[in-house]
mmCIF file of C-alpha atoms in Angstrom:
data_model
loop_
_atom_site.group_PDB
_atom_site.id
_atom_site.type_symbol
_atom_site.label_atom_id
_atom_site.label_comp_id
_atom_site.label_asym_id
_atom_site.label_seq_id
_atom_site.Cartn_x
_atom_site.Cartn_y
_atom_site.Cartn_z
ATOM 1 C CA UNK A 1 227.939 215.393 176.919
ATOM 2 C CA UNK A 2 226.387 217.530 174.199
ATOM 3 C CA UNK A 3 228.621 219.955 172.226
ATOM 4 C CA UNK A 4 227.842 223.080 170.534
ATOM 5 C CA UNK A 5 229.933 224.272 167.503
ATOM 6 C CA UNK A 6 230.544 227.610 165.794
ATOM 7 C CA UNK A 7 231.951 227.859 162.242
ATOM 8 C CA UNK A 8 234.225 230.522 161.151
ATOM 9 C CA UNK A 9 234.843 231.003 157.408
ATOM 10 C CA UNK A 10 237.833 233.041 156.676
ATOM 11 C CA UNK A 11 237.937 234.822 153.292
ATOM 12 C CA UNK A 12 237.334 238.318 151.848
ATOM 13 C CA UNK A 13 236.056 236.628 148.713
ATOM 14 C CA UNK A 14 233.118 235.301 150.814
ATOM 15 C CA UNK A 15 232.156 238.717 152.046
ATOM 16 C CA UNK A 16 232.386 240.192 148.727
ATOM 17 C CA UNK A 17 230.019 237.616 147.307
ATOM 18 C CA UNK A 18 232.389 236.250 144.807
ATOM 19 C CA UNK A 19 231.973 232.630 146.026
ATOM 20 C CA UNK A 20 229.350 230.907 148.046
ATOM 21 C CA UNK A 21 229.945 229.553 151.406
ATOM 22 C CA UNK A 22 229.260 225.880 150.481
ATOM 23 C CA UNK A 23 231.780 224.650 153.196
ATOM 24 C CA UNK A 24 229.589 225.867 155.880
ATOM 25 C CA UNK A 25 226.463 224.126 154.652
ATOM 26 C CA UNK A 26 228.347 220.928 154.216
ATOM 27 C CA UNK A 27 229.979 220.951 157.650
ATOM 28 C CA UNK A 28 226.634 222.003 159.463
ATOM 29 C CA UNK A 29 224.860 219.082 157.812
ATOM 30 C CA UNK A 30 227.661 216.690 158.935
ATOM 31 C CA UNK A 31 227.652 218.094 162.627
ATOM 32 C CA UNK A 32 223.936 217.659 162.620
ATOM 33 C CA UNK A 33 224.475 214.011 161.851
ATOM 34 C CA UNK A 34 226.787 213.672 164.805
ATOM 35 C CA UNK A 35 224.249 215.260 167.050
ATOM 36 C CA UNK A 36 226.416 218.523 167.408
ATOM 37 C CA UNK A 37 224.455 221.683 167.584
ATOM 38 C CA UNK A 38 225.595 224.594 165.360
ATOM 39 C CA UNK A 39 224.397 227.877 166.790
ATOM 40 C CA UNK A 40 226.498 230.372 164.851
ATOM 41 C CA UNK A 41 228.184 230.986 161.391
ATOM 42 C CA UNK A 42 230.685 233.615 161.016
ATOM 43 C CA UNK A 43 232.377 234.868 157.890
ATOM 44 C CA UNK A 44 235.278 237.130 158.476
ATOM 45 C CA UNK A 45 237.738 238.790 155.749
ATOM 46 C CA UNK A 46 241.450 238.160 155.485
ATOM 47 C CA UNK A 47 242.486 240.506 158.364
ATOM 48 C CA UNK A 48 244.195 238.977 161.462
ATOM 49 C CA UNK A 49 242.747 241.367 164.033
ATOM 50 C CA UNK A 50 239.160 240.635 162.930
ATOM 51 C CA UNK A 51 239.824 236.959 162.771
ATOM 52 C CA UNK A 52 241.021 237.105 166.371
ATOM 53 C CA UNK A 53 237.995 239.252 167.353
ATOM 54 C CA UNK A 54 235.777 236.526 165.811
ATOM 55 C CA UNK A 55 237.638 233.693 167.667
ATOM 56 C CA UNK A 56 237.411 235.561 170.939
ATOM 57 C CA UNK A 57 233.689 235.943 170.588
ATOM 58 C CA UNK A 58 233.224 232.290 169.327
ATOM 59 C CA UNK A 59 235.038 230.545 172.175
ATOM 60 C CA UNK A 60 232.878 232.131 174.758
ATOM 61 C CA UNK A 61 229.609 230.564 173.188
ATOM 62 C CA UNK A 62 230.797 227.209 171.718
ATOM 63 C CA UNK A 63 233.070 224.272 172.798
ATOM 64 C CA UNK A 64 233.870 223.361 169.278
ATOM 65 C CA UNK A 65 235.325 225.749 166.848
ATOM 66 C CA UNK A 66 235.782 224.973 163.178
ATOM 67 C CA UNK A 67 237.553 227.217 160.799
ATOM 68 C CA UNK A 68 237.622 227.031 157.062
ATOM 69 C CA UNK A 69 240.054 228.732 154.691
ATOM 70 C CA UNK A 70 243.213 230.691 155.142
ATOM 71 C CA UNK A 71 245.648 227.731 155.443
ATOM 72 C CA UNK A 72 247.312 228.285 152.101
ATOM 73 C CA UNK A 73 250.742 229.609 151.091
ATOM 74 C CA UNK A 74 249.994 233.239 150.227
ATOM 75 C CA UNK A 75 250.326 236.357 152.461
ATOM 76 C CA UNK A 76 246.644 236.430 153.043
ATOM 77 C CA UNK A 77 246.391 232.857 154.320
ATOM 78 C CA UNK A 78 246.659 233.876 158.103
ATOM 79 C CA UNK A 79 244.097 231.497 159.874
ATOM 80 C CA UNK A 80 246.763 229.514 161.785
ATOM 81 C CA UNK A 81 248.667 232.564 162.854
ATOM 82 C CA UNK A 82 245.495 234.229 164.063
ATOM 83 C CA UNK A 83 244.217 231.169 165.857
ATOM 84 C CA UNK A 84 247.658 230.386 167.439
ATOM 85 C CA UNK A 85 247.789 233.901 168.911
ATOM 86 C CA UNK A 86 244.178 233.780 170.167
ATOM 87 C CA UNK A 87 244.880 230.654 172.077
ATOM 88 C CA UNK A 88 248.592 231.402 173.098
ATOM 89 C CA UNK A 89 250.283 228.841 170.985
ATOM 90 C CA UNK A 90 253.409 229.107 169.069
ATOM 91 C CA UNK A 91 253.653 228.025 165.620
ATOM 92 C CA UNK A 92 256.366 225.207 164.988
ATOM 93 C CA UNK A 93 257.857 223.750 161.803
ATOM 94 C CA UNK A 94 256.497 220.286 161.274
ATOM 95 C CA UNK A 95 258.818 218.382 159.065
ATOM 96 C CA UNK A 96 256.378 215.388 158.072
ATOM 97 C CA UNK A 97 253.996 217.979 156.722
ATOM 98 C CA UNK A 98 256.778 219.732 154.784
ATOM 99 C CA UNK A 99 257.917 216.348 153.389
ATOM 100 C CA UNK A 100 254.285 215.720 152.239
ATOM 101 C CA UNK A 101 254.228 218.946 150.556
ATOM 102 C CA UNK A 102 257.418 218.176 148.781
ATOM 103 C CA UNK A 103 256.202 214.864 147.719
ATOM 104 C CA UNK A 104 252.949 216.441 146.352
ATOM 105 C CA UNK A 105 254.798 218.937 144.171
ATOM 106 C CA UNK A 106 257.075 216.164 142.975
ATOM 107 C CA UNK A 107 254.162 214.073 141.949
ATOM 108 C CA UNK A 108 252.801 217.045 139.872
ATOM 109 C CA UNK A 109 256.243 217.718 138.384
ATOM 110 C CA UNK A 110 256.420 221.278 139.926
ATOM 111 C CA UNK A 111 259.172 222.967 142.024
ATOM 112 C CA UNK A 112 258.237 223.935 145.675
ATOM 113 C CA UNK A 113 258.393 227.622 146.195
ATOM 114 C CA UNK A 114 259.515 228.656 149.650
ATOM 115 C CA UNK A 115 256.056 230.115 150.618
ATOM 116 C CA UNK A 116 254.536 226.720 150.489
ATOM 117 C CA UNK A 117 256.386 225.726 153.462
ATOM 118 C CA UNK A 118 254.366 228.063 155.751
ATOM 119 C CA UNK A 119 251.693 225.513 155.371
ATOM 120 C CA UNK A 120 253.949 223.116 157.432
ATOM 121 C CA UNK A 121 253.887 225.636 160.447
ATOM 122 C CA UNK A 122 251.652 224.090 163.126
ATOM 123 C CA UNK A 123 250.373 225.334 166.355
ATOM 124 C CA UNK A 124 252.354 223.787 169.308
ATOM 125 C CA UNK A 125 250.724 220.587 170.635
ATOM 126 C CA UNK A 126 248.195 220.280 167.844
ATOM 127 C CA UNK A 127 247.298 217.202 165.960
ATOM 128 C CA UNK A 128 248.016 217.226 162.196
ATOM 129 C CA UNK A 129 245.117 216.312 160.003
ATOM 130 C CA UNK A 130 246.895 214.913 156.799
ATOM 131 C CA UNK A 131 245.477 216.400 153.672
ATOM 132 C CA UNK A 132 245.505 213.735 150.907
ATOM 133 C CA UNK A 133 243.662 216.168 148.624
ATOM 134 C CA UNK A 134 245.782 219.223 148.731
ATOM 135 C CA UNK A 135 248.940 220.703 150.210
ATOM 136 C CA UNK A 136 247.609 222.565 153.307
ATOM 137 C CA UNK A 137 247.226 220.133 156.299
ATOM 138 C CA UNK A 138 244.451 220.462 158.747
ATOM 139 C CA UNK A 139 244.905 221.237 162.410
ATOM 140 C CA UNK A 140 243.202 220.092 165.627
ATOM 141 C CA UNK A 141 243.935 221.001 169.161
ATOM 142 C CA UNK A 142 242.124 221.732 172.515
ATOM 143 C CA UNK A 143 242.655 224.967 174.598
ATOM 144 C CA UNK A 144 240.756 226.992 177.096
ATOM 145 C CA UNK A 145 237.951 224.351 177.044
ATOM 146 C CA UNK A 146 237.432 224.587 173.338
ATOM 147 C CA UNK A 147 238.321 222.116 170.673
ATOM 148 C CA UNK A 148 239.647 223.738 167.554
ATOM 149 C CA UNK A 149 239.679 222.421 164.135
ATOM 150 C CA UNK A 150 241.117 224.139 161.106
ATOM 151 C CA UNK A 151 240.225 223.068 157.625
ATOM 152 C CA UNK A 152 241.277 224.302 154.090
ATOM 153 C CA UNK A 153 238.879 226.438 152.107
ATOM 154 C CA UNK A 154 238.569 224.934 148.603
ATOM 155 C CA UNK A 155 235.402 222.828 148.604
ATOM 156 C CA UNK A 156 236.485 219.435 147.564
ATOM 157 C CA UNK A 157 239.495 219.529 149.979
ATOM 158 C CA UNK A 158 237.393 220.924 152.864
ATOM 159 C CA UNK A 159 234.545 218.188 152.333
ATOM 160 C CA UNK A 160 237.105 215.323 152.065
ATOM 161 C CA UNK A 161 239.071 216.474 155.214
ATOM 162 C CA UNK A 162 235.860 216.963 157.147
ATOM 163 C CA UNK A 163 234.545 213.516 156.346
ATOM 164 C CA UNK A 164 237.770 211.767 156.692
ATOM 165 C CA UNK A 165 239.713 213.709 159.265
ATOM 166 C CA UNK A 166 237.437 215.923 161.151
ATOM 167 C CA UNK A 167 234.578 213.553 161.764
ATOM 168 C CA UNK A 168 236.706 210.742 163.314
ATOM 169 C CA UNK A 169 238.285 213.382 165.699
ATOM 170 C CA UNK A 170 234.820 214.663 166.620
ATOM 171 C CA UNK A 171 233.524 211.310 167.284
ATOM 172 C CA UNK A 172 236.365 210.759 169.807
ATOM 173 C CA UNK A 173 235.048 213.754 171.756
ATOM 174 C CA UNK A 174 231.754 212.029 172.803
ATOM 175 C CA UNK A 175 231.242 209.302 175.358
ATOM 176 C CA UNK A 176 229.435 206.505 173.551
ATOM 177 C CA UNK A 177 228.073 206.645 170.096
ATOM 178 C CA UNK A 178 225.733 208.891 168.094
ATOM 179 C CA UNK A 179 223.435 207.307 165.563
ATOM 180 C CA UNK A 180 220.658 208.844 163.289
ATOM 181 C CA UNK A 181 218.030 207.672 160.959
ATOM 182 C CA UNK A 182 216.323 209.813 158.211
ATOM 183 C CA UNK A 183 212.616 209.472 157.366
ATOM 184 C CA UNK A 184 212.290 211.027 153.851
ATOM 185 C CA UNK A 185 209.013 212.464 152.854
ATOM 186 C CA UNK A 186 207.503 213.935 149.720
ATOM 187 C CA UNK A 187 204.465 216.191 149.290
ATOM 188 C CA UNK A 188 204.517 217.802 152.610
ATOM 189 C CA UNK A 189 206.444 220.905 153.634
ATOM 190 C CA UNK A 190 208.688 221.408 156.623
ATOM 191 C CA UNK A 191 206.150 223.520 158.642
ATOM 192 C CA UNK A 192 203.312 221.026 158.000
ATOM 193 C CA UNK A 193 205.402 218.093 158.946
ATOM 194 C CA UNK A 194 206.430 220.028 162.174
ATOM 195 C CA UNK A 195 202.926 220.664 162.924
ATOM 196 C CA UNK A 196 201.902 217.077 162.683
ATOM 197 C CA UNK A 197 205.019 216.001 164.785
ATOM 198 C CA UNK A 198 205.233 218.861 167.335
ATOM 199 C CA UNK A 199 203.832 217.013 170.306
ATOM 200 C CA UNK A 200 206.281 214.079 169.574
ATOM 201 C CA UNK A 201 209.220 216.521 169.088
ATOM 202 C CA UNK A 202 208.590 218.337 172.330
ATOM 203 C CA UNK A 203 208.297 214.988 174.290
ATOM 204 C CA UNK A 204 211.540 213.533 173.173
ATOM 205 C CA UNK A 205 214.961 213.975 174.697
ATOM 206 C CA UNK A 206 217.062 210.910 173.589
ATOM 207 C CA UNK A 207 216.431 210.323 170.755
ATOM 208 C CA UNK A 208 215.609 213.745 169.247
ATOM 209 C CA UNK A 209 213.596 214.504 166.101
ATOM 210 C CA UNK A 210 214.169 217.456 163.764
ATOM 211 C CA UNK A 211 212.506 218.322 160.305
ATOM 212 C CA UNK A 212 214.859 219.688 157.532
ATOM 213 C CA UNK A 213 213.459 221.199 154.352
ATOM 214 C CA UNK A 214 215.193 219.967 151.240
ATOM 215 C CA UNK A 215 214.738 220.813 147.517
ATOM 216 C CA UNK A 216 212.581 217.694 146.741
ATOM 217 C CA UNK A 217 211.052 216.970 150.221
ATOM 218 C CA UNK A 218 211.284 217.150 153.979
ATOM 219 C CA UNK A 219 213.680 215.051 155.868
ATOM 220 C CA UNK A 220 212.678 213.863 159.506
ATOM 221 C CA UNK A 221 216.110 212.978 161.166
ATOM 222 C CA UNK A 222 216.051 210.971 164.508
ATOM 223 C CA UNK A 223 219.177 211.069 166.403
ATOM 224 C CA UNK A 224 220.060 209.091 169.567
ATOM 225 C CA UNK A 225 223.067 208.773 172.015
ATOM 226 C CA UNK A 226 223.942 205.732 173.568
ATOM 227 C CA UNK A 227 226.932 203.408 174.636
ATOM 228 C CA UNK A 228 226.781 201.490 171.497
ATOM 229 C CA UNK A 229 225.475 201.775 168.089
ATOM 230 C CA UNK A 230 223.003 198.879 168.572
ATOM 231 C CA UNK A 231 221.728 200.640 171.614
ATOM 232 C CA UNK A 232 221.373 203.946 169.914
ATOM 233 C CA UNK A 233 219.443 202.395 167.070
ATOM 234 C CA UNK A 234 217.213 200.477 169.485
ATOM 235 C CA UNK A 235 216.134 203.788 171.038
ATOM 236 C CA UNK A 236 215.562 205.221 167.461
ATOM 237 C CA UNK A 237 213.354 202.291 166.211
ATOM 238 C CA UNK A 238 210.010 202.990 168.057
ATOM 239 C CA UNK A 239 210.337 206.720 167.262
ATOM 240 C CA UNK A 240 210.890 205.792 163.608
ATOM 241 C CA UNK A 241 207.763 203.835 163.603
ATOM 242 C CA UNK A 242 205.715 206.529 165.245
ATOM 243 C CA UNK A 243 207.060 209.092 162.634
ATOM 244 C CA UNK A 244 206.235 206.876 159.861
ATOM 245 C CA UNK A 245 202.691 206.372 161.309
ATOM 246 C CA UNK A 246 202.086 210.018 161.688
ATOM 247 C CA UNK A 247 203.448 210.977 158.176
ATOM 248 C CA UNK A 248 201.540 208.213 156.498
ATOM 249 C CA UNK A 249 201.603 208.159 152.743
ATOM 250 C CA UNK A 250 204.023 210.942 152.653
ATOM 251 C CA UNK A 251 206.785 208.779 153.781
ATOM 252 C CA UNK A 252 208.949 207.508 150.690
ATOM 253 C CA UNK A 253 211.456 205.752 152.789
ATOM 254 C CA UNK A 254 214.023 205.685 155.591
ATOM 255 C CA UNK A 255 217.625 206.580 154.728
ATOM 256 C CA UNK A 256 216.911 206.720 150.981
ATOM 257 C CA UNK A 257 218.630 208.810 148.545
ATOM 258 C CA UNK A 258 215.699 210.105 146.351
ATOM 259 C CA UNK A 259 212.339 209.431 144.817
ATOM 260 C CA UNK A 260 213.844 208.116 141.744
ATOM 261 C CA UNK A 261 216.015 205.788 143.819
ATOM 262 C CA UNK A 262 212.996 204.512 145.520
ATOM 263 C CA UNK A 263 211.035 204.006 142.194
ATOM 264 C CA UNK A 264 214.131 202.418 140.645
ATOM 265 C CA UNK A 265 214.312 199.880 143.621
ATOM 266 C CA UNK A 266 210.559 199.183 143.381
ATOM 267 C CA UNK A 267 210.667 198.496 139.656
ATOM 268 C CA UNK A 268 213.565 196.151 140.005
ATOM 269 C CA UNK A 269 211.859 194.223 142.924
ATOM 270 C CA UNK A 270 208.681 193.732 140.928
ATOM 271 C CA UNK A 271 210.315 192.980 137.635
ATOM 272 C CA UNK A 272 208.491 195.763 135.729
ATOM 273 C CA UNK A 273 209.598 198.266 132.955
ATOM 274 C CA UNK A 274 208.703 201.861 132.479
ATOM 275 C CA UNK A 275 208.940 204.497 129.769
ATOM 276 C CA UNK A 276 208.109 208.092 129.472
ATOM 277 C CA UNK A 277 206.277 210.691 127.326
ATOM 278 C CA UNK A 278 207.382 214.176 128.299
ATOM 279 C CA UNK A 279 206.473 217.430 127.000
ATOM 280 C CA UNK A 280 207.200 220.355 129.515
ATOM 281 C CA UNK A 281 209.766 218.401 131.598
ATOM 282 C CA UNK A 282 211.826 217.907 128.421
ATOM 283 C CA UNK A 283 213.272 214.462 129.177
ATOM 284 C CA UNK A 284 214.026 215.156 132.951
ATOM 285 C CA UNK A 285 211.974 212.263 134.253
ATOM 286 C CA UNK A 286 213.879 210.043 131.896
ATOM 287 C CA UNK A 287 217.096 211.511 133.022
ATOM 288 C CA UNK A 288 216.513 211.013 136.664
ATOM 289 C CA UNK A 289 215.898 207.283 136.084
ATOM 290 C CA UNK A 290 218.722 206.663 133.627
ATOM 291 C CA UNK A 291 221.219 208.522 135.824
ATOM 292 C CA UNK A 292 221.052 205.333 138.046
ATOM 293 C CA UNK A 293 223.491 202.497 136.966
ATOM 294 C CA UNK A 294 221.599 199.473 135.570
ATOM 295 C CA UNK A 295 218.607 201.596 134.461
ATOM 296 C CA UNK A 296 218.494 199.719 131.043
ATOM 297 C CA UNK A 297 216.972 196.809 132.987
ATOM 298 C CA UNK A 298 213.807 198.654 133.663
ATOM 299 C CA UNK A 299 213.719 201.852 131.500
ATOM 300 C CA UNK A 300 212.532 201.013 127.793
ATOM 301 C CA UNK A 301 212.752 204.589 126.527
ATOM 302 C CA UNK A 302 211.498 208.084 126.507
ATOM 303 C CA UNK A 303 209.693 210.211 123.992
ATOM 304 C CA UNK A 304 210.204 213.989 124.330
ATOM 305 C CA UNK A 305 206.995 215.246 122.514
ATOM 306 C CA UNK A 306 207.502 218.851 122.717
ATOM 307 C CA UNK A 307 205.164 219.765 119.759
ATOM 308 C CA UNK A 308 201.723 218.777 119.046
ATOM 309 C CA UNK A 309 202.971 217.097 115.807
ATOM 310 C CA UNK A 310 205.074 214.654 117.768
ATOM 311 C CA UNK A 311 202.313 214.041 120.289
ATOM 312 C CA UNK A 312 200.018 213.188 117.293
ATOM 313 C CA UNK A 313 202.310 211.445 115.066
ATOM 314 C CA UNK A 314 204.666 209.527 117.500
ATOM 315 C CA UNK A 315 202.431 209.064 120.476
ATOM 316 C CA UNK A 316 199.211 208.712 118.537
ATOM 317 C CA UNK A 317 197.416 211.509 120.520
ATOM 318 C CA UNK A 318 194.108 212.061 118.667
ATOM 319 C CA UNK A 319 194.213 215.533 116.704
ATOM 320 C CA UNK A 320 190.614 216.238 117.988
ATOM 321 C CA UNK A 321 191.842 216.196 121.482
ATOM 322 C CA UNK A 322 194.621 218.530 120.733
ATOM 323 C CA UNK A 323 192.278 220.855 118.977
ATOM 324 C CA UNK A 324 189.447 220.718 121.383
ATOM 325 C CA UNK A 325 191.354 220.623 124.733
ATOM 326 C CA UNK A 326 194.722 221.870 123.939
ATOM 327 C CA UNK A 327 198.263 220.107 124.669
ATOM 328 C CA UNK A 328 197.797 221.166 128.456
ATOM 329 C CA UNK A 329 194.901 219.129 129.516
ATOM 330 C CA UNK A 330 194.032 215.837 131.258
ATOM 331 C CA UNK A 331 192.745 214.488 128.328
ATOM 332 C CA UNK A 332 196.130 214.905 126.314
ATOM 333 C CA UNK A 333 198.180 213.715 129.393
ATOM 334 C CA UNK A 334 196.129 210.411 129.281
ATOM 335 C CA UNK A 335 196.479 209.981 125.693
ATOM 336 C CA UNK A 336 200.343 210.580 125.984
ATOM 337 C CA UNK A 337 200.806 207.998 128.652
ATOM 338 C CA UNK A 338 198.701 205.466 126.831
ATOM 339 C CA UNK A 339 200.450 206.172 123.681
ATOM 340 C CA UNK A 340 204.038 205.832 125.313
ATOM 341 C CA UNK A 341 203.149 202.374 126.921
ATOM 342 C CA UNK A 342 201.986 201.120 123.358
ATOM 343 C CA UNK A 343 204.962 202.612 121.591
ATOM 344 C CA UNK A 344 207.588 201.577 124.015
ATOM 345 C CA UNK A 345 206.171 198.293 124.961
ATOM 346 C CA UNK A 346 206.603 198.896 128.792
ATOM 347 C CA UNK A 347 204.571 197.948 131.889
ATOM 348 C CA UNK A 348 204.109 201.559 133.116
ATOM 349 C CA UNK A 349 204.294 204.813 131.313
ATOM 350 C CA UNK A 350 204.556 208.439 132.725
ATOM 351 C CA UNK A 351 203.575 211.544 130.804
ATOM 352 C CA UNK A 352 203.845 215.271 131.554
ATOM 353 C CA UNK A 353 202.271 218.293 129.714
ATOM 354 C CA UNK A 354 202.096 221.756 131.174
ATOM 355 C CA UNK A 355 203.208 225.414 131.211
ATOM 356 C CA UNK A 356 206.748 225.861 132.336
ATOM 357 C CA UNK A 357 206.862 229.470 131.526
ATOM 358 C CA UNK A 358 208.001 232.348 131.306
ATOM 359 C CA UNK A 359 204.489 233.004 129.915
ATOM 360 C CA UNK A 360 201.045 231.410 129.972
ATOM 361 C CA UNK A 361 200.339 229.276 126.971
ATOM 362 C CA UNK A 362 198.209 230.309 123.908
ATOM 363 C CA UNK A 363 194.909 229.214 125.755
ATOM 364 C CA UNK A 364 195.567 231.181 128.836
ATOM 365 C CA UNK A 365 196.671 228.209 130.950
ATOM 366 C CA UNK A 366 198.658 229.740 133.806
ATOM 367 C CA UNK A 367 202.575 229.117 134.384
ATOM 368 C CA UNK A 368 202.945 226.119 136.696
ATOM 369 C CA UNK A 369 199.825 224.194 135.648
ATOM 370 C CA UNK A 370 200.946 220.719 134.572
ATOM 371 C CA UNK A 371 199.081 217.419 133.989
ATOM 372 C CA UNK A 372 200.825 214.232 134.812
ATOM 373 C CA UNK A 373 199.744 210.847 133.700
ATOM 374 C CA UNK A 374 200.471 207.165 134.657
ATOM 375 C CA UNK A 375 199.212 204.326 132.450
ATOM 376 C CA UNK A 376 199.490 200.676 133.108
ATOM 377 C CA UNK A 377 197.350 197.674 131.693
ATOM 378 C CA UNK A 378 194.193 199.339 130.440
ATOM 379 C CA UNK A 379 194.016 201.855 133.164
ATOM 380 C CA UNK A 380 195.439 205.564 133.372
ATOM 381 C CA UNK A 381 195.270 208.201 136.122
ATOM 382 C CA UNK A 382 195.985 211.817 135.511
ATOM 383 C CA UNK A 383 197.081 214.306 138.226
ATOM 384 C CA UNK A 384 196.821 218.096 138.067
ATOM 385 C CA UNK A 385 199.894 219.949 139.583
ATOM 386 C CA UNK A 386 199.816 223.556 140.406
ATOM 387 C CA UNK A 387 203.335 224.611 140.632
ATOM 388 C CA UNK A 388 202.482 228.386 141.168
ATOM 389 C CA UNK A 389 202.395 231.266 138.855
ATOM 390 C CA UNK A 390 205.633 232.760 140.290
ATOM 391 C CA UNK A 391 207.550 229.608 139.926
ATOM 392 C CA UNK A 392 210.624 229.621 137.839
ATOM 393 C CA UNK A 393 210.825 227.569 134.596
ATOM 394 C CA UNK A 394 213.355 225.239 136.370
ATOM 395 C CA UNK A 395 211.187 224.823 139.480
ATOM 396 C CA UNK A 396 208.076 223.901 137.449
ATOM 397 C CA UNK A 397 210.024 221.426 135.548
ATOM 398 C CA UNK A 398 211.679 219.798 138.607
ATOM 399 C CA UNK A 399 208.341 219.697 140.624
ATOM 400 C CA UNK A 400 206.687 218.057 137.717
ATOM 401 C CA UNK A 401 209.267 215.403 137.460
ATOM 402 C CA UNK A 402 209.363 214.728 141.124
ATOM 403 C CA UNK A 403 205.386 214.621 141.352
ATOM 404 C CA UNK A 404 205.439 212.250 138.388
ATOM 405 C CA UNK A 405 207.837 210.085 140.114
ATOM 406 C CA UNK A 406 205.753 210.300 143.145
ATOM 407 C CA UNK A 407 202.658 208.957 141.113
ATOM 408 C CA UNK A 408 204.894 206.061 140.087
ATOM 409 C CA UNK A 409 205.836 205.330 143.813
ATOM 410 C CA UNK A 410 202.342 205.383 144.872
ATOM 411 C CA UNK A 411 201.156 203.063 142.191
ATOM 412 C CA UNK A 412 204.074 200.438 142.945
ATOM 413 C CA UNK A 413 203.150 200.750 146.610
ATOM 414 C CA UNK A 414 199.630 200.280 146.332
ATOM 415 C CA UNK A 415 198.721 203.803 147.574
ATOM 416 C CA UNK A 416 195.680 205.713 146.275
ATOM 417 C CA UNK A 417 196.429 207.987 143.149
ATOM 418 C CA UNK A 418 195.015 211.245 143.016
ATOM 419 C CA UNK A 419 192.803 211.838 140.106
ATOM 420 C CA UNK A 420 192.479 215.372 138.570
#
């Protein structure tokens, strides 16, 4: 049986824009992985009448209702009261939850104020979801054909409670098992990917296929339902192969974390080292690689050559290239990559030089124009990236770093490199 869910976030601070509703994003992503459709997000202030109205609407259009916020000790923490009233449940004192509250305060060396015990009031017949990350327990119950889950609002508590308490509860609602695999791509947008996959998506029922736009690529999630995980994965396998064949060189991996993770693994497997010479990216490429444990085995070093003097004196970029073509040019990007490989003694070197903004450079090169180099052996390839004249400085730098890593991925997997 397929389920639909609605999320209700309770908190006036959300309506005022004082904080972002990151809980809803996290929960929606998690529900998607469980194969549960989310059709509505609702945000309502700390007002019991409006919370009850939101619940009355939600329970008519969803069979799973998840609330966040309003479970704390203060007078505006009213979610449990409103939900209990909406479903005709009494609130009863739950001594085990009260004891957990006392124990938590004792561990912090603080006295328990009386208002904290309102967190131990639980709707009659509900399952208590123990909160090991805060004081307010979560709650789950079924009524009027709807499964209700109440989670605390603080983002870390909400995330841990959802993953370790709500997800096991939700898995128990389905007959069989839901499994998913995610084909991660880079260099193709969600709409372009959907146009390629549309016929396949329309033909599928179990498993299903859906694209998701992410900051650094498009994810294509294949989800199947079966009696066992092995059977679900068997349904997914042929579709996964079809998706990879249709997406071709855009596919960077399946169930992988990021481009840098893919490059890291490829360098390790091939016993190769790398280094960087960065101008506009300011060391971001090096950071992405060295953020990963064990990077010292593959990363020799990085040179942030932000000025022409450093490009010339440290990387050995000929002065006549800088004078003739300017720092933002394919000729300088190539010389930077070759210079870094020689200076760092690495197998492969990446370079970046471009205009991150907020203004064009002194030669009139537009914001977003970046040249990326990759050097190995006696060879070097340079790619031009046009991130867009309206792109922010942060976006230009991030896109440049990601496309540089994609050059590295392509080289390590034998794919053609695009020359400028």
